[in-house]
């Protein structure tokens, strides 16, 4: 059985991420979407919220072989524990490229048998990421075409109560 | 009448910005240089100073159809209020490219009839931006060829009084 | 009156080009789509066919202020003759960037008062160009979502008769 | 069973290609290395030679689930016939990026259920490709660290008999 | 006598830096590795530690014409004081490119006779930098192939005592 | 004595090349500008013309330690024969970057002790190369600010007699 990890901050999950998850779910027997718990950054959504938003989005498009988890520490240690043979990364644009390659390389040095696999999201999500979603939402802009329903709701709620 | 907005932080305006303003003033009937009031960043110059420096620089090169304004919130809302049909952005180098495209796309999602227009500054300003002006000035370097006269003066003044 | 030239090979026009034409038609009083007659390359479509395909596509989306022309020789000479103040170029991806900047610069050296204006096509056309249309069509692939109706027809016709 | 196609010109196969093949062979149940028969280019090696060089290189590193084939026409048609769910592409450098994305996108338009998977070769092969191998060999340079043994031999042979 | 400065943060020195130092030491009569003392960032290693780690690494590979120094303020002033005619910079990847060119340009404006010289590290260090070394070490990953021995030791020591 | 080779096609030499030659002449004791004799391309200028144009341009700016030569075959063999320790390359833009790195790497594999040194031309030459000079001249455009006087003359002569 081929298991793939899809690590990320997912603060929050966008339709671009969801598109990658769907593609990965067809390529691997099992996909574990893995929320990075990074003590040095302050995310907009808590780890629990981010996991719940992913679960809800995955459920909505009826993907059976996708689960959600969280990790801190070295990614490859978590991958080994989960017996994953692949790490999934979305590659949208040139600016992603070099950082992603640097991480892929470093992960390979730590765990040579785990391969980083780059997938390309649908072109309509080429310039989409979580930070622009947060920024536009905060300014009162409309992001409903770009995030799953549950994210839209929680964004509205968070921003209303400020 | 075709109105264009040229939004930016302009902290401070450089000769690269001024070059874009001049080009835009020939293409559109009216150009509104629009200082972004961003509550999360601490600029070197206040909004009022940044606006005044732009006004002074624009006056020096005698552009009649250029005015200066400030905005906070969602750029496209401000553009709609000003009846602008174009957003001007300078495009200097590959690193600008993807961020600018991301913003252009997001603005288009919010307001499909407002078009982002990219202009290329003179090649002598290819590697120039406000942050390197601030950095070099602070270290005592000479930036007088790269900024309008009024900026040079205010920089000198600010840095002397530290 | 602001006149803009949109030069290109258009061998054949794609929906990405058409998207740029539409945006430009809202920004300028008149847009002249200008087919480059380049003696050193052998295009798939004749100059006349390429012009006719553009005319047909422009008509279909009911743009009134767009005309079609052809030129050989130095672009800026043609632009001067047509009293154009702007050259339109679509900018899709990083690989376009440097060639386009080189051309923009050279044109500016030849005619300083004519400004190159870069527009960004819809993100669904980010990776689209004429050469991939020709290549995929020749191999029997389906490009009907990516080109205007008349192009699809003429492609079918040309490839059937081979 | 997950089948992946690894299409390319392989004129000739390099150690960079071989590195990608090995990684893919761990991720998928079956990998079919597929030589593109392109009537418009004149390769240095015949289709048969290129296939034989790949077979020999694959055998040397003892990969059991890798086979070699050739195709002409539309890649996705061949992929469908072979029941492949993935297309493998090596991604080395920024210059690869946009062409590869364009191809991936076009293939996806033709066959939405076939996913392009990008793998990163070992960093020592970052700047390696077939054309530089041919160029350096022709000038009498040494490429033995960069190609499989059989390629080195056939290169020597071809170049001696000129 | 041709003197070159190799400025950087070196927090800490990596084998990629050391590779550049070695190349530079063959090209110039004297190379001064120069640690930037930047009051606005908090480095992991003190200026003294960073200098000592460079000295130790340089000694290990027996480079005679390399010395280590530190500077604050404007780099070109320090370069003039040291009678350097060249500034050395490693260029690994596209993301380095534009920042480095911007700095090179600004330094040239300040001191036209001092030339920035870009060297390419060994390809095995293409995606290596100090910040990924710090990040991976903190998470408990293994970086011993990527840094000089003394750096490995001090990293271990610093991270153990946290 | 440090000797550097500056290889290129120089078809014809531009002011961008000349700018690099001047910088290199300050860094090295001797600079040999080396015209590549490439049997597979048909240059606009003969090898002799290209060498003569370089000589004339170098003489005009009074560089004493620069000579001109030609080579065919493997560059590093020629470099060894000339006892060069450095290969000079101009690096203008991202598109140069990867090809240049590929060549630098391959040359290093062939001759590990010869180092490729990248220099950045003046920013006004960022988007300049020989091919755009040829193209614009052929179309009747004006390139006199971008090439040495002798090149301008020979271009005029060649194009008049066609």
PDB file of C-alpha atoms in Angstrom, chain A residues 13 19 32 50 55 64 87 93 96 101 104 106 127 141 143 154 158:
ATOM      1  CA  UNK A  13      -7.312  25.309   3.328  1.00  0.00           C
ATOM      2  CA  UNK A  19      -7.632  20.272  -5.856  1.00  0.00           C
ATOM      3  CA  UNK A  32      -2.735  11.942   5.005  1.00  0.00           C
ATOM      4  CA  UNK A  50      -7.490  23.965  10.463  1.00  0.00           C
ATOM      5  CA  UNK A  55     -11.978  17.262   7.196  1.00  0.00           C
ATOM      6  CA  UNK A  64     -12.651   8.057   1.074  1.00  0.00           C
ATOM      7  CA  UNK A  87       5.420  13.726   0.316  1.00  0.00           C
ATOM      8  CA  UNK A  93       4.455  29.168  -9.756  1.00  0.00           C
ATOM      9  CA  UNK A  96       7.252  28.187  -5.074  1.00  0.00           C
ATOM     10  CA  UNK A 101      13.179  22.194  -4.005  1.00  0.00           C
ATOM     11  CA  UNK A 104      12.579  18.443  -0.910  1.00  0.00           C
ATOM     12  CA  UNK A 106      16.667  18.564   2.789  1.00  0.00           C
ATOM     13  CA  UNK A 127      -2.025  32.485  -8.053  1.00  0.00           C
ATOM     14  CA  UNK A 141     -13.280  41.294  -0.072  1.00  0.00           C
ATOM     15  CA  UNK A 143     -13.269  34.924  -1.499  1.00  0.00           C
ATOM     16  CA  UNK A 154     -15.563  30.495   9.771  1.00  0.00           C
ATOM     17  CA  UNK A 158     -13.970  35.369  12.927  1.00  0.00           C
TER      18      UNK A 158
END
